mmCIF file of C-alpha atoms in Angstrom:
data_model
loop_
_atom_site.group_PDB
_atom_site.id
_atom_site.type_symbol
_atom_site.label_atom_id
_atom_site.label_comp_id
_atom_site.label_asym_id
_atom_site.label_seq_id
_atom_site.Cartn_x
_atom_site.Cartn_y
_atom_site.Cartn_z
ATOM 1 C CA UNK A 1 -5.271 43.483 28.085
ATOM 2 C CA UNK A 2 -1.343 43.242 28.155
ATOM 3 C CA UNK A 3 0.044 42.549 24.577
ATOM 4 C CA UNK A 4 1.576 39.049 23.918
ATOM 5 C CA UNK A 5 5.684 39.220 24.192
ATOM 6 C CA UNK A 6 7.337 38.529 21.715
ATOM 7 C CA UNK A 7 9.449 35.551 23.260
ATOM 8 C CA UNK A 8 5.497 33.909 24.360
ATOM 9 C CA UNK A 9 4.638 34.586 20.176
ATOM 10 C CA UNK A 10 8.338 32.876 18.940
ATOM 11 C CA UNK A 11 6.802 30.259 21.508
ATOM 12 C CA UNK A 12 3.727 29.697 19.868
ATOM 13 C CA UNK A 13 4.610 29.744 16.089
ATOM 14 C CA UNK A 14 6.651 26.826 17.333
ATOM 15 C CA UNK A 15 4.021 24.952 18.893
ATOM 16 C CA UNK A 16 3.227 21.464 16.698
ATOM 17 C CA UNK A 17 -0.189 21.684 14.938
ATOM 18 C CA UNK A 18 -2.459 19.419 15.469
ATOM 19 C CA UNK A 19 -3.300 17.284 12.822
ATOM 20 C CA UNK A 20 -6.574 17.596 11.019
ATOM 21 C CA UNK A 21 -8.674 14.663 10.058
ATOM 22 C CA UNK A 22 -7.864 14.323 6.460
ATOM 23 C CA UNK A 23 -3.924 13.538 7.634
ATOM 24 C CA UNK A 24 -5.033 10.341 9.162
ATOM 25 C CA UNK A 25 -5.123 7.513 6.919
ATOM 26 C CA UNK A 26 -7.601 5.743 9.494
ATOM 27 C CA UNK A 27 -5.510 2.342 8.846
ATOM 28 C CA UNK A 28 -4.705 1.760 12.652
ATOM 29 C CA UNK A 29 -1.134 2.855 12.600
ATOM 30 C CA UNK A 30 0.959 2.214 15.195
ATOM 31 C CA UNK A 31 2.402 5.189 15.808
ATOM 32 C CA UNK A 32 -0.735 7.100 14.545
ATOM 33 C CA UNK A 33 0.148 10.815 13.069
ATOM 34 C CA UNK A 34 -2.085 11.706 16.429
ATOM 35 C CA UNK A 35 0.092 9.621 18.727
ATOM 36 C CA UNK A 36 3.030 11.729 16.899
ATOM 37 C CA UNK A 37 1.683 14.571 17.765
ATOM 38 C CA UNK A 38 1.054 14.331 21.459
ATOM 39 C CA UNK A 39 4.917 13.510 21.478
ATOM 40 C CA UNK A 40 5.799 16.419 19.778
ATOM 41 C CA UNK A 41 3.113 18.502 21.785
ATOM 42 C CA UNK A 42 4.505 17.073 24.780
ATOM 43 C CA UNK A 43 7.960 18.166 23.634
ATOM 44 C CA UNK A 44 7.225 21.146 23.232
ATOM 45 C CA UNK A 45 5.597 21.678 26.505
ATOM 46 C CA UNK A 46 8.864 20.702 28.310
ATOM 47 C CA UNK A 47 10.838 22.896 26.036
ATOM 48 C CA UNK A 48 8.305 26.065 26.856
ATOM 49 C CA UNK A 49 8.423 25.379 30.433
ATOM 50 C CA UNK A 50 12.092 25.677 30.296
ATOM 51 C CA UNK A 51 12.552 28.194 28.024
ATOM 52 C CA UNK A 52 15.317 26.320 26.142
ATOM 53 C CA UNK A 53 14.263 26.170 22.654
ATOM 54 C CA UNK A 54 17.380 23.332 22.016
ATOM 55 C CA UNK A 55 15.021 20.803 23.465
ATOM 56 C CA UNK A 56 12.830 21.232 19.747
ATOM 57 C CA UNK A 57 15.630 20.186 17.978
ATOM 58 C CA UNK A 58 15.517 16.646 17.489
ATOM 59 C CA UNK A 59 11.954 16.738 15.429
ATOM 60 C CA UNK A 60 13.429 19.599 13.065
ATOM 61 C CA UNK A 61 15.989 17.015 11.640
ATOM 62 C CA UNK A 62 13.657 14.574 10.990
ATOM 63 C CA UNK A 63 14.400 14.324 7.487
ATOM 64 C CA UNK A 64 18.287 14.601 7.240
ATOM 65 C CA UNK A 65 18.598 10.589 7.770
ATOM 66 C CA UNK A 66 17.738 8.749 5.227
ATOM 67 C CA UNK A 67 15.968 5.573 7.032
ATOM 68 C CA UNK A 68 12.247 5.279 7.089
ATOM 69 C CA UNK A 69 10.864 5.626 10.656
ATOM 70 C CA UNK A 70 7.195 5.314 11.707
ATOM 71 C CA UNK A 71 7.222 8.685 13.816
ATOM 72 C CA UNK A 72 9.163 11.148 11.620
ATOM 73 C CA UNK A 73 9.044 11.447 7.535
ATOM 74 C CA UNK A 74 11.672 10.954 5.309
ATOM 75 C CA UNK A 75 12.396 12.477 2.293
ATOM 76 C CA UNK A 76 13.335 10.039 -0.778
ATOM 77 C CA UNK A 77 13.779 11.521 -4.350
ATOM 78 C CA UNK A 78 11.831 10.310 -7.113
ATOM 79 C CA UNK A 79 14.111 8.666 -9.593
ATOM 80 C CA UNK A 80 11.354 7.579 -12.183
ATOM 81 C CA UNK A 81 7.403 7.913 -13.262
ATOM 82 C CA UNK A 82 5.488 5.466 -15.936
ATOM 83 C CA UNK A 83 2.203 5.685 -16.378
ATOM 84 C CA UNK A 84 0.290 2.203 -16.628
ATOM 85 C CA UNK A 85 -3.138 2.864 -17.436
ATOM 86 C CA UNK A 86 -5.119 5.563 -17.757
ATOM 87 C CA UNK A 87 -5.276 7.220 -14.298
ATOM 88 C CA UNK A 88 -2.248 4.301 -12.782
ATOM 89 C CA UNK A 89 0.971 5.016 -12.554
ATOM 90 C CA UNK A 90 4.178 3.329 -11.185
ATOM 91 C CA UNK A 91 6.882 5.640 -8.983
ATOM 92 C CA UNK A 92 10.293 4.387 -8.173
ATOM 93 C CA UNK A 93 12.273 5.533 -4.994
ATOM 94 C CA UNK A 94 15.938 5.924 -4.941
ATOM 95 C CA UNK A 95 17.233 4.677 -1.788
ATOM 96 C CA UNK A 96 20.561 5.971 -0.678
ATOM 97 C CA UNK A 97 23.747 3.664 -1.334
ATOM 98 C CA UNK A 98 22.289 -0.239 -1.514
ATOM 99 C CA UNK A 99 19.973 0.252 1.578
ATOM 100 C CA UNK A 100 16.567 -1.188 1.696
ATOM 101 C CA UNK A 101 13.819 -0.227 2.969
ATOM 102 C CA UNK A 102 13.423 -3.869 4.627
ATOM 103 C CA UNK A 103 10.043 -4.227 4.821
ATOM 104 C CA UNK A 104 8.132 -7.591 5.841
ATOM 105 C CA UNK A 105 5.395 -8.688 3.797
ATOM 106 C CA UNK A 106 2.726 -6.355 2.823
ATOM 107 C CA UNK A 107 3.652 -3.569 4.910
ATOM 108 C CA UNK A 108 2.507 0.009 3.790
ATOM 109 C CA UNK A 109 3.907 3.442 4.311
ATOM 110 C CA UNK A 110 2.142 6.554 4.646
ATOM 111 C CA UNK A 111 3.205 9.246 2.357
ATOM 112 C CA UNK A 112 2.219 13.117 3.346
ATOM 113 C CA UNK A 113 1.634 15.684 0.731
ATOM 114 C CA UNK A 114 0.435 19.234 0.638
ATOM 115 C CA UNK A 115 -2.411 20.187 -1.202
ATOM 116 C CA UNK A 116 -3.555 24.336 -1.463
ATOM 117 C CA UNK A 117 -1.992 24.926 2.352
ATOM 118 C CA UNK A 118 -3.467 21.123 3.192
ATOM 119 C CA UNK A 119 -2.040 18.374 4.450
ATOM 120 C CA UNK A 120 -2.622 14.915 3.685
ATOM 121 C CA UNK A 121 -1.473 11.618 4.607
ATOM 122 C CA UNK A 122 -2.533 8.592 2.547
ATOM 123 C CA UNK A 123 -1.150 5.018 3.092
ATOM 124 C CA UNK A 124 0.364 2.399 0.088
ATOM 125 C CA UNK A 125 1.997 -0.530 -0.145
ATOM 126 C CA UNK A 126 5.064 -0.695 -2.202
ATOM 127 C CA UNK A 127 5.510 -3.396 -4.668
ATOM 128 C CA UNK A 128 8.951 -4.210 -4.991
ATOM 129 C CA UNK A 129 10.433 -6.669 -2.844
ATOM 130 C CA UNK A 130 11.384 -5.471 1.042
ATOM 131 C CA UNK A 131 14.321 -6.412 0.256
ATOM 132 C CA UNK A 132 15.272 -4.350 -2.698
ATOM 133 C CA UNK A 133 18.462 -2.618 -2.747
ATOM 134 C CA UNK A 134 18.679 1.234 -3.685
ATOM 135 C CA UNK A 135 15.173 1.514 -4.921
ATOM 136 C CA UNK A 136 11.356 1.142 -3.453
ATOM 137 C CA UNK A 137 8.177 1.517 -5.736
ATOM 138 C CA UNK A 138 4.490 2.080 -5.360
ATOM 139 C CA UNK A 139 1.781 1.526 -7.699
ATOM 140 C CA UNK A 140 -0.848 4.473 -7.220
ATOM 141 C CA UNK A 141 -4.002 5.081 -8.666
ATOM 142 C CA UNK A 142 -5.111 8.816 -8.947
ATOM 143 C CA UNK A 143 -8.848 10.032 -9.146
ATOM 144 C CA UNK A 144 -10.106 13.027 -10.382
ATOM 145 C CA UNK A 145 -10.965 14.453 -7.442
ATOM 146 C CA UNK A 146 -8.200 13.538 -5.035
ATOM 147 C CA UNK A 147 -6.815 16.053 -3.214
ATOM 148 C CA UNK A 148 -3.764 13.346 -3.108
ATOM 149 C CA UNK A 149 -4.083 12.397 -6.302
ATOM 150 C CA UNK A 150 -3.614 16.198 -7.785
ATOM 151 C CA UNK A 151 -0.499 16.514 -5.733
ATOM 152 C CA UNK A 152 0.989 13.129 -6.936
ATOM 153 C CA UNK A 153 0.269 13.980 -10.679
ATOM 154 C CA UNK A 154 3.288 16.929 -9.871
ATOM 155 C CA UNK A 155 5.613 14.597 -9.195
ATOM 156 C CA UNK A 156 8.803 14.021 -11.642
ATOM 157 C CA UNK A 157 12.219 12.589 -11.593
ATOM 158 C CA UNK A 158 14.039 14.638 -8.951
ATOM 159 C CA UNK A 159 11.175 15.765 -6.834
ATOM 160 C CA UNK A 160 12.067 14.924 -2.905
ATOM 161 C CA UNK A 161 8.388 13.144 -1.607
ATOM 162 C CA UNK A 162 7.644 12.652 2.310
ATOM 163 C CA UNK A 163 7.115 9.177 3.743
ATOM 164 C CA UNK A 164 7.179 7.593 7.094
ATOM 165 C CA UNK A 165 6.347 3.650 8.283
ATOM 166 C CA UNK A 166 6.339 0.693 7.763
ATOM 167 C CA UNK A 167 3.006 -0.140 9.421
ATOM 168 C CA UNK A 168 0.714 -3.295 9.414
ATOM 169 C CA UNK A 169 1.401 -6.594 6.854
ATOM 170 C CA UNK A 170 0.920 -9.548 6.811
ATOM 171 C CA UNK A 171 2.731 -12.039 9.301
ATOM 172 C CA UNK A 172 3.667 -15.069 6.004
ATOM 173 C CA UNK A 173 5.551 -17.883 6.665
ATOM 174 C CA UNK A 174 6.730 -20.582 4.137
ATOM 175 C CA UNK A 175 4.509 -23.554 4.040
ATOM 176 C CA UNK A 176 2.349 -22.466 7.051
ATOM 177 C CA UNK A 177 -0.965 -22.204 4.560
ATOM 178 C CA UNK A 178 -1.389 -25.246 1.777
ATOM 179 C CA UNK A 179 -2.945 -22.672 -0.690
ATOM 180 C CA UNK A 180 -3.548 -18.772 -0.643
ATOM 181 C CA UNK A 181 -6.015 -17.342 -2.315
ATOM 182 C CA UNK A 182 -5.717 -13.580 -2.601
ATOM 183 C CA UNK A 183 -8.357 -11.624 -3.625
ATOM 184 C CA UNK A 184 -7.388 -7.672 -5.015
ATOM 185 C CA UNK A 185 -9.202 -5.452 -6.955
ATOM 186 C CA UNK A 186 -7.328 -2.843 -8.862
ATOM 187 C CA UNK A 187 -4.709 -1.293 -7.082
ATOM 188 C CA UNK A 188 -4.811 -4.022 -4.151
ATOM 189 C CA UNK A 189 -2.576 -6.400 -5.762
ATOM 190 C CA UNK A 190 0.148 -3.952 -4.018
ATOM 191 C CA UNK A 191 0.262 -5.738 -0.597
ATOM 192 C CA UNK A 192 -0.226 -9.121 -2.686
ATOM 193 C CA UNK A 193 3.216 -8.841 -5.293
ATOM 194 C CA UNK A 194 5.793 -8.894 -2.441
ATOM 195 C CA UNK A 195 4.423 -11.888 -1.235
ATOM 196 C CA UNK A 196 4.036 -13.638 -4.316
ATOM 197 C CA UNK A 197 7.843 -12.694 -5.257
ATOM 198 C CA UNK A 198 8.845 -13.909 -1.430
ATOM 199 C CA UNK A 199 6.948 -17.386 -2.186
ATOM 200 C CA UNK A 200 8.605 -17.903 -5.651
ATOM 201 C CA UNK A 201 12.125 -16.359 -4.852
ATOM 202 C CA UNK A 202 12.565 -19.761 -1.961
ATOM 203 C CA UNK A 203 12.546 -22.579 -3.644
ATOM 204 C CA UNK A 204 11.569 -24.206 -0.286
ATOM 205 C CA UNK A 205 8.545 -22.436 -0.384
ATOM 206 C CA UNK A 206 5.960 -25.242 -1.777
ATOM 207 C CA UNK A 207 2.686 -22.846 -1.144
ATOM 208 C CA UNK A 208 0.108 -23.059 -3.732
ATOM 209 C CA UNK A 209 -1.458 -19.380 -4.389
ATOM 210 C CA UNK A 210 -4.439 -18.257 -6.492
ATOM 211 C CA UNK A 211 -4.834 -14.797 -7.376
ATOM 212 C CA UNK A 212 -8.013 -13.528 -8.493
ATOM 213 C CA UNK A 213 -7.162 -9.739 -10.097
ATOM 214 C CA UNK A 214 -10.764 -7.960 -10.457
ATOM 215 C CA UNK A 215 -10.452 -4.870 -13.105
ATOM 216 C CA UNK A 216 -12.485 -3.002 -15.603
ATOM 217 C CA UNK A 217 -11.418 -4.194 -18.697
ATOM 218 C CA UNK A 218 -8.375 -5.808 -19.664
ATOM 219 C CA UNK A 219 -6.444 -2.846 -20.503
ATOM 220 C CA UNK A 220 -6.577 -1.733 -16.963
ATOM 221 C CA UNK A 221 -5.102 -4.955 -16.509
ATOM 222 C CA UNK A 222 -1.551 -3.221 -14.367
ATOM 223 C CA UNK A 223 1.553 -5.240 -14.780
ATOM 224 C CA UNK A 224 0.799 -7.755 -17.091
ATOM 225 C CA UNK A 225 4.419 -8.892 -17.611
ATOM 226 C CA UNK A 226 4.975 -9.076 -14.211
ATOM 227 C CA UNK A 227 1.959 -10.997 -13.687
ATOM 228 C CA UNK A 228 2.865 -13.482 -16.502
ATOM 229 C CA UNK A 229 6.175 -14.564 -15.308
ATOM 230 C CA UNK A 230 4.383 -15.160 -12.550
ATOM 231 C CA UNK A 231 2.047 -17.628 -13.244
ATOM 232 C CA UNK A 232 4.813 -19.556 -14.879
ATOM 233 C CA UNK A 233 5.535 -20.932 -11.500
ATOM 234 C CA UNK A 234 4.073 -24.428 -11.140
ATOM 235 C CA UNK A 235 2.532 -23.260 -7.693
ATOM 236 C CA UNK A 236 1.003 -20.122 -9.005
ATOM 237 C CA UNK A 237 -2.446 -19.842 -10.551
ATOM 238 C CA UNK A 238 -3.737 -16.054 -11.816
ATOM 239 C CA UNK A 239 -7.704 -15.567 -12.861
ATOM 240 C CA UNK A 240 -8.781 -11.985 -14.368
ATOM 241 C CA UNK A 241 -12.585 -10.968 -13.234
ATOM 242 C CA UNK A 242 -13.032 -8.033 -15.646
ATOM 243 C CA UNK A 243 -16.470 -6.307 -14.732
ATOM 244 C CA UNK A 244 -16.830 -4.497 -18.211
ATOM 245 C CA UNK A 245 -15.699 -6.721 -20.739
ATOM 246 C CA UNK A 246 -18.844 -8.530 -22.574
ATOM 247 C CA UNK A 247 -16.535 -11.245 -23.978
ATOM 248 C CA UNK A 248 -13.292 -13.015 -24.177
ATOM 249 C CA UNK A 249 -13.235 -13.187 -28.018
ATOM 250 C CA UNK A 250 -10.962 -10.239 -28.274
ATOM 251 C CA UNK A 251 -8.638 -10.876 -25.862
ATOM 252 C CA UNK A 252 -5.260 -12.698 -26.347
ATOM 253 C CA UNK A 253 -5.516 -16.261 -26.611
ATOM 254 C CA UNK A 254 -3.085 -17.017 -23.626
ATOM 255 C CA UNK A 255 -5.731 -14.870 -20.977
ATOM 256 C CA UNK A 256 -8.943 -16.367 -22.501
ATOM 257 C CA UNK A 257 -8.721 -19.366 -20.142
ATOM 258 C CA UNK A 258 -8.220 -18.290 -16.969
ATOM 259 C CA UNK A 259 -10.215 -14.354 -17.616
ATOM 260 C CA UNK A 260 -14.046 -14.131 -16.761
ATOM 261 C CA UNK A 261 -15.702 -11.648 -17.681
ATOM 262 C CA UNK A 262 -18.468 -9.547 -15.220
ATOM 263 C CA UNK A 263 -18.215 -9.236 -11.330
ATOM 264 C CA UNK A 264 -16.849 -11.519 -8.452
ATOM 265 C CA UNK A 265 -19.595 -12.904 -6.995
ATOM 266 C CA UNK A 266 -21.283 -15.746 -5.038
ATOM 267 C CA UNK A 267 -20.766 -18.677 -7.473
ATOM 268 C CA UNK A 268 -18.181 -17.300 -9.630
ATOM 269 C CA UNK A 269 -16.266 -17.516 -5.720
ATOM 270 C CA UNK A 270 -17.404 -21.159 -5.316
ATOM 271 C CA UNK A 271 -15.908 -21.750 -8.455
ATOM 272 C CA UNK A 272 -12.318 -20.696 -7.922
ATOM 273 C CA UNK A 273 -12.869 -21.825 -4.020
ATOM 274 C CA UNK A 274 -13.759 -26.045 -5.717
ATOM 275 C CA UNK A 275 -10.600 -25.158 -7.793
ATOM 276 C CA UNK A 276 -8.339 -24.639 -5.068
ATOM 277 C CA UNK A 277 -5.783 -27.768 -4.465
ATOM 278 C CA UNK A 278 -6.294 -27.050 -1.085
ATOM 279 C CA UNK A 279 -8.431 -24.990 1.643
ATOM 280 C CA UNK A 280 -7.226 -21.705 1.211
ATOM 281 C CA UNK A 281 -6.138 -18.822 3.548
ATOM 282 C CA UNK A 282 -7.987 -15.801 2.135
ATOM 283 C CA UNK A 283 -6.045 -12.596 1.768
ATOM 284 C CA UNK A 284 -8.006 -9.473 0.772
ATOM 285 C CA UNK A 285 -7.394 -6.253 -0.376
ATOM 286 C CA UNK A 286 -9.354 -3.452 -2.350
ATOM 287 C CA UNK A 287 -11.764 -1.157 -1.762
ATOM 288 C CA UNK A 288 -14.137 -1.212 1.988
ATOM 289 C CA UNK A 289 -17.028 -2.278 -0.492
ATOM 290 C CA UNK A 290 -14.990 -5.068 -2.263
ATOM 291 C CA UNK A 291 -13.576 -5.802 0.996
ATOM 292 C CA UNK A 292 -17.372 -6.696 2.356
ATOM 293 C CA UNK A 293 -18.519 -8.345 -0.505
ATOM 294 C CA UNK A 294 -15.598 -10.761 -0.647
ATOM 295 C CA UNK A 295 -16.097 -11.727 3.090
ATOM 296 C CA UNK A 296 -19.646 -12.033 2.687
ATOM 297 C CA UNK A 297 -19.596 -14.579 -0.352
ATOM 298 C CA UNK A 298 -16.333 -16.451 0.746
ATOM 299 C CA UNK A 299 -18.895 -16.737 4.280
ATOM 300 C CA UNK A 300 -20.991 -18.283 2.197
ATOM 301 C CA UNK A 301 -18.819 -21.011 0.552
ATOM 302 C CA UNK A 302 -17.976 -22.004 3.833
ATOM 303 C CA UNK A 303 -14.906 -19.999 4.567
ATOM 304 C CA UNK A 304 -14.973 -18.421 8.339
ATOM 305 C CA UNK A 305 -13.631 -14.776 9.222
ATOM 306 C CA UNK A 306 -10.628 -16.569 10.789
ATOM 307 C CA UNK A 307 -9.002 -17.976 7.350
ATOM 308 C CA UNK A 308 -9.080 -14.640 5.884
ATOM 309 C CA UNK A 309 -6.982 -11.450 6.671
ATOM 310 C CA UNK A 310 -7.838 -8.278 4.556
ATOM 311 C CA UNK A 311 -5.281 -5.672 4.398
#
């Protein structure tokens, strides 16, 4: 058996590696990191067949402009972490000069990290505006057990962090719904907070929302400032369904009205559906389970599939 040369070795150790099945968020992006890498593998086939390794060069400087693009990652530098709750914490992006990242509404981007030799690719939604100028930020909740979430908890100010998109969103336009009624739990009022800030930043804008914010207890509560300017808006309505609290006695006067305590479920949704000024446009997002349960009672106080989009 004749040895491998050394030019068909330099060859190989170039070749792209195909992505394992942890790397792909399984969100239905368009490009996918798969679809990336049959371009790259296709690349690189050309570039063999020739021998002329200057045909690789245009994925090796995928990160030296500073735009986010759906098929390559982009490094942006982490210019501050503050922990929310517990196991939530806030990052902010610096974006080079005033750029933005000029997303459209509830758009997520796919960050990649390396765990122990592993790669992993796990999508969020920022929560600043798309429109933000020198900065982007994420909210991200980290578990125990995440291999993303052990990587993340690394990061400080200064680190450079990996991220490619924008994929998906929502397609909002002013005054096309009467009322929207979004529906997060935890860390799915991401996709929901640009939209909300789009809606109250034009004052033509004369959409009603209600946002129902399921969490533990009301210290898990994220943004709560935020949140309260918020609902200052004469258009804006925000309920609390806190699923561990026993009672509203110790909370702050100013949540007690609008906070109910236990889960989101069938009649507690016909509740805040009867309360809506208008028939609402359902926007979801949380977990696949919360995600289910959400269609299945909204089904059930009469609102179709086709009036709801969950991100």
């Amino acid at each position: 058996l004749q040895a491998m040369s050394g030019s068909e070795q330099d060859w190989l150790a170039l070749r792209p590696q195909e992505p394992s099945p942890s790397q792909c968020c399984g969100g239905g992006c368009k490009p996918c990191i798969y679809d990336v890498y049959e371009k790259e593998l296709a690349q690189w086939e050309r570039a063999k067949a020739k021998q002329d390794k200057s045909l690789l060069t245009e994925k090796r400087e995928q990160s030296s402009n500073s735009v986010l693009n759906p098929d390559t990652f982009t490094a942006f530098s982490v210019s501050s972490v503050e922990q929310l709750t517990e196991d939530t914490y806030q990052y902010k992006f610096e974006l080079p000069g005033n750029s933005s990242l000029q997303l459209s509404l509830g758009q997520h981007i796919v960050l990649r990290g390396m765990v122990n030799g592993l790669e992993v690719q796990r999508a969020y939604t920022p929560i600043s505006p798309g429109n933000a100028e020198g900065y982007f930020e994420v909210l991200i909740k980290c578990y125990e057990a995440g291999l993303m979430s052990q990587y993340i908890k690394t990061w400080k100010k200064g680190d450079m962090v990996f991220w490619r998109g924008p994929f998906g969103g929502f397609p909002y336009q002013p005054n096309k719904h009467g009322e929207l009624l979004m529906l997060a739990s935890g860390t799915g009022l991401a996709p929901m907070l640009p939209i909300l800030q789009s809606i109250t930043d034009d004052e033509e804008d004369e959409t009603f929302v209600t946002l129902v914010g399921c969490f533990p207890t009301f210290d898990k509560i994220y943004l709560k400032p935020l949140l309260q300017d918020l609902a200052r808006y004469w258009n804006i309505r925000i309920f609390y369904v806190l699923s561990q609290e026993t009672s509203l006695e110790k909370l702050p006067q100013s949540y007690q009205e609008n906070t109910y305590t236990g889960r989101l479920n069938e009649d507690l949704m016909k509740t805040v559906i009867n309360s809506c000024r208008r028939r609402p446009f359902v926007l979801i997002c949380g977990s696949s389970a919360f995600n289910e349960d959400m269609i299945r009672y909204l089904k059930a106080a009469g609102i179709e599939e086709n009036s709801c989009f969950v991100f």
